[in-house]
Amino acid sequence: MLNMKNCEYQQIDPRALRISTTRVPSTLPCGRKGTQRPRRKWEVFPGKNRFYCDGRLMLARQCGVLPLTISLIFITSGLFFTFDCPFLVDHLTIFIPVIGAVLFAFVVINLLQTSFTDPGILPRALPDEAADIERQIDNSGSSTYRPPPRTKEILINNQVVKLKYCFTCKMFRPPRTSHCSMCDNCVERFDHHCPWVGNCVGRRNYRFFYGFIVSLSFLTSFIFGCVITHLVLRSQSGSGIIQAIQESPARYPFCCAHSTVVELVICFFSIWSILGLSGFHTYLVASNLTTNEDIKGSWSSKRGEESGNPYTYNNIFTNCFVVLCGPMPPSLIDRRGFVPSDDAIHTVTSEAEIPPFMAKNDANMCAQSTKELLESMAHSTAVQATCAPGKLKTAPVTQESLLSTVSIRVSRPSKPPSSGWSSRQARRPVDMPCSQSTNKRAAPHTRLPSPVFSLRHSAFILSDARDIDFIPLS
Amino acid sequence: MAETHSLQDLRQAAVASKVFVQRDYTTGTICKFQTRFPAELESRIDKAQFEETIQTLNNLYAEAEKLGGRSYLEGCLACLTAYTIFLCMETHYEKVLKKIAKYIQEQNEKIYAPLGLLLTDPIERGLRVVEITIFEDRSIGSR
């Protein structure tokens, strides 16, 4: 029917598009004859992530300010151990550096665990599964020209919960799952995308994140306290606090004064934000909520309706235990598994339109996606309703978007925060040759019962940026 | 009745279609699959058998995600050892996943492959679906 110019494709048999076959034995498209070394799945992973140590460690592609976080922690702790500890050991006790070291170790370990662990990414649906879901959606639609709704309502513990369809991952998102635009992945129990740790915080690494911020609060408070103690003790032996700052020990004639100031400044500003954040997350853990749900107000009682959180165990201790000490779920994306060569030839079974997905890294997928593109283009006029509106990405992390996000949380404007999101732009090419639908974000409501602490924490709640309400294409 | 297939024979057969058993979220976010019998399997397998397979899978996943003394102990121990303990031992969840993989293989060999069906381990589909591949039955012609 059609011949591709770029790859050595076989002529596409229309029947082959409808009936799937499991294997084309030896002839791989694009001239690859099976001499390619077997590739691991992380090499063809479609999300925006970076992988290290052959897939054992992963990070978001935009690692945000993780280097800054690490430098701040190391610099402050380094200055503390170098300049304050000797003095305090002489004047107080040996346990000061011991406690400091333990806290420092906890902070670093939890930070590394948070950053390099898979947050609970859901692998994207394979074409057959996506086709099956599309078929079910089409069957449940009432008329042919009105697009079927891409939401599903289910009952969880007698509470109605809406499941949304993810156009990127081609599946209905499980409850509490959200799509992160920064990483372009659906993440289970999505909390937020944290630029400070350079990764999403989700089901698998929330406990590490919580451990990180709690131990960091202790560490900064401890260092702050020790530095103050140091200054006080020095000023008692000297003649005033200013001279205590200016005074320098014989061993480090130049640095000590400056180090004290640096430590004070860093700790002072960190304490407010980190302590506040720890308090906020302690509240979330105790009520088994995520930052995402809290910000969207998913379970608040609106307009007098009774809608409680269906996931809570109604007991603070049980909630804490479940969130922090529950069983550790496995990583679902199987980073180190090998890509099976059959998948490249796996064609789509249904006649329903499947928006093609462009796996950028794997040339094997090129055959499949091109076939799908042809099929979908052939059907595009008839089935406009099911075309993907494209992937809208938020703008890179800028101060402006940070502040507008944070200010949304604090001031709760009544209209949608269009200014903050206005710089959103599509980064990846749209899969389907059709116009994008507008992205309507639910307006944040005006409830404010929970403590709002994270004034400086740039928590990116990007989940709902991807919730695209379906608007008929005119 | 169709001739029985072994697991090896199935690898040569052509796939007629696939059925996806979705997750059941009525009791929360725990891993549980719907036990509703798909219409496409009516001619192939006994409803009770299918339900028993799915129910056993659900029970195994419930065991993996069970909140009890053991999982709390594991969590606390992991925290205290700075998670280095996972370098030497695997988590309870992973142990149960291995059990599940063995169960599915056993079910495939004994029950499903002779009927021209193949269960795919849900972990390979991100614990979203149980994928059941229906193979063409050559003895009775294509579906």
XYZ file of C-alpha atoms in Angstrom:
617
model
C 0.000 0.000 0.000
C 2.613 2.527 1.046
C 6.373 2.414 1.022
C 8.525 4.220 3.466
C 11.483 6.060 2.079
C 13.743 6.107 5.055
C 13.704 2.558 6.282
C 13.665 -0.752 4.566
C 10.043 -1.485 5.305
C 8.131 -4.252 3.801
C 5.047 -3.238 1.935
C 2.323 -2.751 4.484
C -0.439 -5.265 4.108
C -3.785 -3.734 5.161
C -4.766 -7.011 6.714
C -1.668 -6.956 8.880
C -2.850 -3.767 10.470
C -5.957 -5.470 11.742
C -4.723 -8.864 12.724
C -1.761 -8.832 14.983
C 1.011 -11.309 14.571
C 3.515 -12.096 17.194
C 6.614 -12.368 15.158
C 8.295 -11.597 11.903
C 11.098 -14.022 12.281
C 14.351 -12.621 11.091
C 13.887 -9.477 9.086
C 13.790 -6.512 11.366
C 12.891 -3.177 9.806
C 15.405 -0.420 9.342
C 17.931 -2.926 8.125
C 18.739 -4.294 11.540
C 19.448 -7.963 11.273
C 19.601 -8.880 14.940
C 23.289 -8.235 15.329
C 22.557 -5.277 17.597
C 23.557 -5.886 21.180
C 20.557 -6.424 23.461
C 19.482 -3.131 24.922
C 18.245 -2.582 28.400
C 14.866 -1.016 28.936
C 16.249 2.113 30.529
C 17.942 2.993 27.259
C 14.591 3.184 25.509
C 12.638 4.650 28.372
C 10.217 7.253 27.003
C 10.105 9.544 30.016
C 12.407 12.454 30.699
C 14.789 10.773 33.058
C 18.479 10.171 33.353
C 19.917 6.834 34.295
C 23.195 5.994 35.921
C 25.034 2.817 36.798
C 23.434 0.924 33.934
C 19.908 1.690 35.074
C 20.313 1.209 38.786
C 19.975 4.885 39.628
C 17.657 7.396 38.048
C 17.074 11.096 38.194
C 14.808 13.564 36.452
C 16.338 14.962 33.326
C 16.050 18.461 34.700
C 17.754 17.882 37.973
C 16.815 21.330 39.161
C 18.883 22.652 41.979
C 20.086 19.348 43.339
C 23.746 20.402 43.052
C 22.888 23.518 45.020
C 21.164 21.489 47.715
C 24.138 19.179 48.031
C 26.617 22.080 48.098
C 24.683 23.948 50.748
C 24.511 20.916 52.967
C 28.154 20.014 52.516
C 29.446 23.551 52.867
C 27.470 24.310 55.981
C 28.310 21.019 57.610
C 31.922 21.298 56.550
C 32.238 24.734 58.074
C 30.538 23.480 61.217
C 32.876 20.557 61.672
C 35.970 22.580 60.853
C 35.415 25.735 62.837
C 32.794 25.192 65.493
C 33.349 21.654 66.597
C 36.917 22.049 67.879
C 35.873 24.935 70.072
C 32.748 23.224 71.339
C 34.542 19.969 72.002
C 36.982 21.871 74.192
C 34.313 23.780 76.016
C 31.352 21.460 76.066
C 31.358 17.838 75.066
C 32.645 15.395 72.487
C 29.097 14.436 71.577
C 28.549 17.591 69.589
C 30.393 16.407 66.479
C 29.082 12.877 67.013
C 25.480 14.032 66.908
C 26.315 16.316 64.042
C 27.879 13.480 62.096
C 24.899 11.201 62.644
C 22.472 13.861 61.514
C 24.625 14.722 58.540
C 24.789 11.076 57.492
C 21.011 10.747 57.762
C 20.467 13.844 55.687
C 22.816 12.800 52.923
C 21.575 9.236 52.743
C 17.943 10.263 52.642
C 18.671 12.908 50.047
C 20.461 10.461 47.788
C 17.711 7.901 48.242
C 15.054 10.464 47.367
C 16.894 11.696 44.322
C 18.019 8.441 42.817
C 15.073 6.185 43.532
C 12.290 5.546 41.103
C 9.383 7.500 42.636
C 6.815 4.995 41.457
C 6.673 5.576 37.751
C 4.031 3.669 35.873
C 5.158 2.225 32.576
C 3.194 3.400 29.590
C 0.551 1.190 28.142
C 1.617 -1.049 25.304
C -0.267 -0.640 22.023
C -2.567 -3.609 22.575
C -3.596 -2.393 25.969
C -4.079 1.134 24.693
C -6.191 -0.182 21.840
C -8.324 -2.167 24.236
C -8.947 0.873 26.392
C -9.780 2.970 23.348
C -12.260 0.333 22.265
C -13.926 0.414 25.644
C -14.128 4.170 25.577
C -15.630 4.164 22.112
C -18.169 1.563 23.083
C -19.301 3.536 26.054
C -19.654 6.770 24.104
C -23.228 7.723 23.298
C -22.932 9.485 19.979
C -20.469 9.486 17.187
C -19.786 13.182 16.788
C -19.493 14.082 20.439
C -16.200 12.876 21.903
C -16.608 10.364 24.691
C -15.551 11.562 28.128
C -12.107 10.530 29.113
C -12.880 10.027 32.760
C -14.101 7.044 34.642
C -15.847 7.176 37.976
C -15.277 4.463 40.472
C -16.198 3.870 44.065
C -13.445 3.613 46.579
C -14.600 2.895 50.092
C -18.009 4.288 49.146
C -16.495 7.493 47.905
C -16.790 8.515 44.253
C -13.387 9.032 42.693
C -12.790 10.164 39.153
C -10.061 8.487 37.167
C -8.646 10.522 34.343
C -7.255 9.253 31.094
C -3.620 10.061 30.478
C -3.003 10.886 26.841
C 0.707 10.399 27.111
C 0.695 7.079 28.866
C -2.508 5.917 27.155
C -4.226 4.558 30.180
C -6.622 5.540 32.887
C -4.556 6.745 35.761
C -4.982 4.707 38.914
C -6.254 6.617 41.927
C -3.753 9.015 43.453
C -1.606 8.833 40.356
C -0.655 11.972 38.508
C 1.326 12.782 35.438
C 4.407 14.868 36.060
C 5.087 17.247 33.186
C 8.693 17.765 34.154
C 9.507 14.082 33.909
C 6.717 13.155 31.499
C 5.732 10.138 33.554
C 2.711 9.031 35.496
C 3.787 8.597 39.097
C 1.885 6.599 41.683
C 0.743 8.466 44.758
C 2.239 11.585 43.233
C 3.156 14.125 45.855
C 5.033 16.795 43.943
C 8.068 17.319 41.761
C 10.825 18.677 43.936
C 13.545 20.657 42.158
C 15.656 20.626 45.314
C 16.083 16.881 45.068
C 15.839 16.761 41.306
C 13.133 14.114 41.169
C 9.455 13.522 41.662
C 8.297 12.530 45.109
C 5.890 9.643 44.881
C 4.931 6.378 46.435
C 8.357 4.781 46.527
C 10.462 7.659 47.724
C 8.108 9.670 49.900
C 9.466 8.104 53.055
C 12.999 9.087 52.048
C 11.866 12.596 51.264
C 10.158 12.887 54.610
C 13.237 11.506 56.360
C 15.334 14.002 54.459
C 13.374 17.074 55.456
C 12.955 15.979 59.064
C 16.623 15.160 59.518
C 17.559 18.339 57.697
C 15.417 20.348 60.112
C 17.238 18.742 62.995
C 20.594 19.295 61.366
C 20.034 22.969 60.586
C 18.596 23.616 64.033
C 21.488 21.782 65.607
C 24.108 23.673 63.624
C 22.339 26.948 64.265
C 22.212 26.211 67.965
C 25.862 25.220 68.074
C 26.971 28.318 66.203
C 25.012 30.541 68.578
C 26.496 28.683 71.520
C 29.929 29.112 70.048
C 29.448 32.845 69.687
C 27.992 33.196 73.147
C 30.819 31.295 74.760
C 33.369 33.283 72.850
C 31.748 36.575 73.713
C 31.707 35.653 77.390
C 35.437 35.282 77.332
C 35.816 38.367 75.176
C 34.113 41.712 75.217
C 30.936 41.484 73.221
C 29.258 39.577 70.457
C 30.628 41.635 67.569
C 34.155 41.094 68.689
C 33.418 37.443 69.166
C 32.493 37.280 65.493
C 35.554 39.206 64.469
C 37.866 37.291 66.735
C 39.639 34.468 65.063
C 41.520 31.524 66.520
C 45.179 31.224 65.847
C 44.816 28.121 63.748
C 42.519 29.638 61.127
C 43.301 33.305 61.154
C 41.089 34.344 58.316
C 38.244 31.979 57.840
C 36.590 31.540 61.161
C 34.825 34.854 61.289
C 33.442 34.495 57.848
C 32.425 30.912 58.367
C 30.344 31.874 61.357
C 28.476 34.456 59.372
C 27.953 32.089 56.458
C 26.628 29.369 58.716
C 24.337 31.730 60.528
C 22.852 33.098 57.361
C 22.305 29.728 55.711
C 20.862 28.132 58.821
C 18.651 31.046 59.670
C 16.949 31.095 56.306
C 16.819 27.330 56.000
C 15.269 26.761 59.361
C 12.108 28.678 58.630
C 11.406 26.965 55.355
C 12.577 23.476 56.292
C 10.862 23.419 59.634
C 7.698 24.672 58.060
C 7.895 22.075 55.346
C 8.481 19.320 57.886
C 5.456 20.424 59.823
C 3.329 20.483 56.707
C 4.425 17.041 55.615
C 3.905 15.665 59.106
C 0.329 16.819 58.804
C 0.050 15.165 55.386
C 1.504 11.904 56.649
C -0.816 11.859 59.637
C -3.855 12.344 57.429
C -2.605 10.133 54.587
C -2.787 12.924 52.036
C -0.467 13.964 49.288
C 0.631 17.522 48.597
C -1.167 17.232 45.296
C -4.472 16.279 46.925
C -4.109 18.889 49.598
C -3.507 21.659 47.122
C -6.347 20.586 44.884
C -8.561 20.129 47.888
C -9.719 16.783 46.617
C -11.146 15.606 49.885
C -12.325 18.785 51.470
C -15.971 19.267 52.179
C -17.169 21.629 49.545
C -20.593 23.152 49.514
C -21.570 21.158 52.532
C -20.987 17.782 50.889
C -19.447 15.067 52.941
C -16.341 13.961 51.161
C -13.642 12.530 53.274
C -10.342 11.076 52.244
C -11.105 7.486 51.238
C -7.528 6.376 51.799
C -7.156 7.370 55.410
C -7.236 4.785 58.164
C -8.763 7.345 60.512
C -5.949 6.869 62.972
C -2.877 9.074 63.057
C -0.491 6.325 64.021
C -1.790 3.890 61.445
C -1.528 6.538 58.761
C 2.030 7.347 59.776
C 3.043 3.724 59.852
C 1.461 2.983 56.520
C 3.059 5.892 54.760
C 6.492 5.689 56.297
C 7.007 2.084 57.235
C 4.697 0.251 54.875
C 5.992 -2.414 52.498
C 8.315 -1.065 49.876
C 6.709 -1.597 46.467
C 8.976 -2.678 43.635
C 9.929 -0.492 40.727
C 7.460 -1.134 37.929
C 9.545 0.072 35.046
C 12.097 -2.740 35.071
C 14.979 -0.539 34.104
C 17.554 -3.254 33.794
C 15.469 -5.713 31.847
C 16.281 -6.294 28.210
C 14.157 -4.970 25.408
C 12.554 -7.957 23.722
C 12.951 -7.865 19.951
C 9.366 -9.041 19.433
C 7.909 -5.805 20.674
C 9.159 -3.896 17.666
C 6.911 -5.871 15.384
C 3.934 -5.913 17.652
C 1.175 -4.342 15.639
C -2.099 -2.944 16.722
C -5.126 -5.132 16.761
C -8.054 -2.815 16.653
C -9.558 -0.664 14.003
C -9.983 2.131 16.454
C -7.567 4.947 16.026
C -4.455 4.698 18.053
C -2.481 7.882 18.358
C 1.067 6.901 17.546
C 3.693 7.263 20.209
C 7.112 8.358 19.184
C 9.753 6.506 21.128
C 12.682 8.681 20.331
C 15.517 6.397 21.172
C 14.577 3.094 19.712
C 14.719 2.779 15.969
C 12.862 -0.498 16.232
C 9.817 1.412 17.315
C 10.100 3.475 14.155
C 8.390 0.788 12.103
C 5.551 0.404 14.505
C 4.928 4.065 15.022
C 4.993 4.776 11.332
C 2.459 2.058 10.698
C 0.298 3.474 13.408
C 0.683 6.957 12.017
C -0.463 5.770 8.623
C -3.390 3.989 10.095
C -4.366 6.903 12.216
C -4.020 9.342 9.377
C -6.280 7.162 7.325
C -8.850 7.263 10.084
C -8.257 10.790 11.220
C -11.156 12.394 9.469
C -13.608 9.879 10.752
C -12.448 9.592 14.291
C -11.311 13.055 15.249
C -12.567 12.592 18.713
C -9.887 10.226 19.824
C -6.854 12.114 18.651
C -4.399 13.112 21.272
C -4.373 16.779 22.060
C -0.638 16.706 22.365
C 1.666 17.096 25.194
C 1.751 20.431 26.843
C 4.745 21.009 28.969
C 5.255 23.662 31.509
C 7.998 26.141 31.046
C 11.380 25.507 32.566
C 11.726 26.255 36.223
C 11.890 29.990 36.495
C 11.704 32.192 39.485
C 8.525 33.705 38.192
C 6.739 30.428 37.879
C 8.064 29.406 41.295
C 6.687 32.467 42.939
C 3.395 32.283 41.170
C 3.019 28.661 42.170
C 3.856 29.463 45.748
C 1.665 32.501 45.797
C -1.226 30.412 44.595
C -0.931 28.313 47.692
C -0.712 31.219 50.011
C -3.251 33.643 48.717
C -5.750 31.296 47.035
C -6.906 33.508 44.217
C -10.390 32.867 43.038
C -9.568 32.690 39.371
C -7.296 30.174 37.693
C -3.645 31.186 37.960
C -3.221 31.866 34.294
C -0.234 34.148 34.671
C 1.942 31.502 36.197
C 1.123 28.957 33.583
C 1.067 31.292 30.648
C 4.619 30.534 29.700
C 3.816 26.910 29.108
C 4.851 25.674 25.735
C 4.871 22.354 23.986
C 8.324 20.956 23.806
C 7.793 17.693 22.085
C 6.165 17.554 18.701
C 2.508 16.800 18.749
C 1.879 13.212 17.819
C -1.244 13.753 15.883
C -1.654 16.162 13.024
C -4.525 17.967 14.647
C -4.969 21.033 16.707
C -4.351 20.959 20.386
C -7.197 21.363 22.767
C -6.929 24.000 25.402
C -5.674 23.070 28.746
C -8.124 23.942 31.416
C -6.818 23.836 34.931
C -9.241 23.558 37.775
C -9.330 26.730 39.759
C -7.953 26.303 43.236
C -10.708 26.613 45.716
C -10.709 28.851 48.669
C -10.380 26.416 51.526
C -7.457 27.005 53.831
C -7.702 24.771 56.857
C -4.331 23.108 56.546
C -1.274 25.015 57.645
C 0.402 26.700 54.722
C 4.089 26.603 55.421
C 5.945 26.087 52.237
C 6.509 29.695 51.377
C 9.934 29.134 50.001
C 9.685 25.534 49.015
C 9.178 25.449 45.315
C 6.779 22.550 45.255
C 5.730 21.954 41.731
C 2.264 20.671 41.512
C 2.333 19.871 37.907
C -0.066 17.019 37.923
C -3.145 18.861 36.936
C -1.366 20.766 34.262
C -1.797 17.626 32.248
C -5.451 17.063 32.946
C -6.904 18.050 29.682
C -10.615 18.391 29.570
C -11.888 17.250 26.308
C -13.192 19.920 23.991
C -14.599 18.967 20.603
C -12.481 19.988 17.727
C -14.393 22.310 15.507
C -12.773 -30.101 21.373
C -9.539 -28.343 20.460
C -6.348 -30.284 20.540
C -4.325 -29.485 23.589
C -1.299 -27.296 23.243
C 1.816 -27.217 25.288
C 3.540 -24.021 26.229
C 6.103 -24.571 23.482
C 3.445 -25.050 20.824
C 1.900 -21.765 21.763
C 5.016 -19.930 20.840
C 4.520 -20.948 17.238
C 0.833 -20.115 17.160
C -0.650 -16.890 15.936
C -2.250 -14.519 18.378
C -5.928 -14.077 17.737
C -6.630 -11.439 20.332
C -5.860 -10.255 23.825
C -8.042 -9.721 26.813
C -7.108 -7.314 29.566
C -8.356 -7.784 33.085
C -8.253 -4.372 34.733
C -7.593 -3.399 38.293
C -10.310 -3.255 40.902
C -10.027 -0.127 43.025
C -13.152 -0.477 45.123
C -11.191 -1.167 48.290
C -8.476 1.374 47.715
C -5.175 1.474 45.946
C -4.060 -2.021 46.853
C -3.263 -4.304 43.957
C -6.391 -6.244 43.126
C -7.809 -7.384 39.813
C -11.409 -7.593 38.724
C -12.828 -11.075 38.887
C -15.464 -10.342 36.278
C -15.302 -13.008 33.594
C -14.514 -11.499 30.169
C -16.898 -12.423 27.378
C -14.109 -13.360 24.989
C -13.028 -16.243 27.169
C -16.419 -17.862 27.407
C -15.707 -20.407 24.749
C -12.272 -21.197 26.017
C -12.219 -21.630 29.740
C -14.402 -22.385 32.664
C -15.604 -19.333 34.547
C -14.927 -20.831 37.951
C -11.376 -21.706 36.991
C -10.682 -18.231 35.766
C -12.117 -16.649 38.879
C -10.080 -18.929 41.055
C -6.902 -17.920 39.278
C -7.621 -14.236 39.640
C -8.681 -14.615 43.253
C -5.474 -16.445 44.088
C -3.484 -13.690 42.429
C -5.387 -11.108 44.447
C -4.659 -12.969 47.639
C -0.990 -13.152 46.822
C -0.806 -9.437 46.130
C -2.677 -8.739 49.347
C -0.064 -10.783 51.164
C 2.682 -8.729 49.546
C 1.117 -5.455 50.590
C -0.052 -6.558 53.985
C 0.511 -4.080 56.757
C 1.646 -5.951 59.766
C 4.420 -6.341 62.224
C 6.701 -7.843 59.644
C 6.526 -5.000 57.169
C 6.908 -2.378 59.879
C 9.913 -4.184 61.250
C 11.414 -4.351 57.793
C 10.799 -0.641 57.281
C 12.302 0.381 60.584
C 15.277 -1.897 60.174
C 15.877 -0.504 56.724
C 15.775 3.034 58.051
C 18.184 2.274 60.848
C 20.683 0.586 58.569
C 20.439 3.459 56.088
C 18.759 1.147 53.579
C 21.955 -0.811 53.090
C 20.099 -3.874 54.225
C 18.444 -4.067 50.825
C 21.804 -4.746 49.279
C 21.902 -8.134 50.946
C 18.293 -9.153 51.274
C 15.247 -8.654 49.136
C 12.074 -7.079 50.385
C 9.034 -9.065 51.377
C 7.210 -7.682 48.359
C 9.869 -8.992 46.004
C 9.710 -12.420 47.592
C 5.974 -12.560 47.033
C 6.389 -11.358 43.454
C 8.610 -14.341 42.805
C 5.941 -16.584 44.261
C 3.396 -14.981 41.952
C 5.611 -15.486 38.927
C 5.949 -19.150 39.778
C 2.209 -19.487 40.279
C 1.450 -17.912 36.926
C 3.905 -20.121 35.140
C 2.419 -23.146 36.798
C -1.108 -22.078 35.844
C -0.019 -21.490 32.284
C 1.585 -24.888 31.994
C -1.197 -26.849 33.602
C -4.386 -25.073 32.674
C -4.124 -22.217 30.233
C -1.685 -23.396 27.623
C -3.668 -26.568 26.874
C -6.641 -24.332 26.160
C -4.688 -22.020 23.862
C -4.403 -19.178 26.358
C -1.460 -17.472 27.987
C -1.405 -15.372 31.125
C 1.124 -12.568 31.306
C 2.514 -11.693 34.700
C 1.002 -8.315 35.675
C 4.374 -7.031 36.831
C 5.421 -6.915 33.198
C 2.552 -4.523 32.557
C 3.232 -2.309 35.531
C 0.665 -4.107 37.704
C -2.070 -2.471 35.652
C -3.651 -5.421 33.883
C -3.621 -9.167 33.648
C -3.095 -9.729 29.959
C -4.521 -12.947 28.582
C -3.414 -13.809 25.083
C -5.812 -15.908 23.096
C -4.132 -17.958 20.424
C -5.699 -19.129 17.247
C -6.890 -22.647 17.516
C -5.808 -24.304 14.298
C -7.843 -27.386 14.811
C -11.122 -25.541 14.820
C -10.077 -22.791 12.404
C -9.484 -19.174 13.126
C -11.763 -17.185 15.400
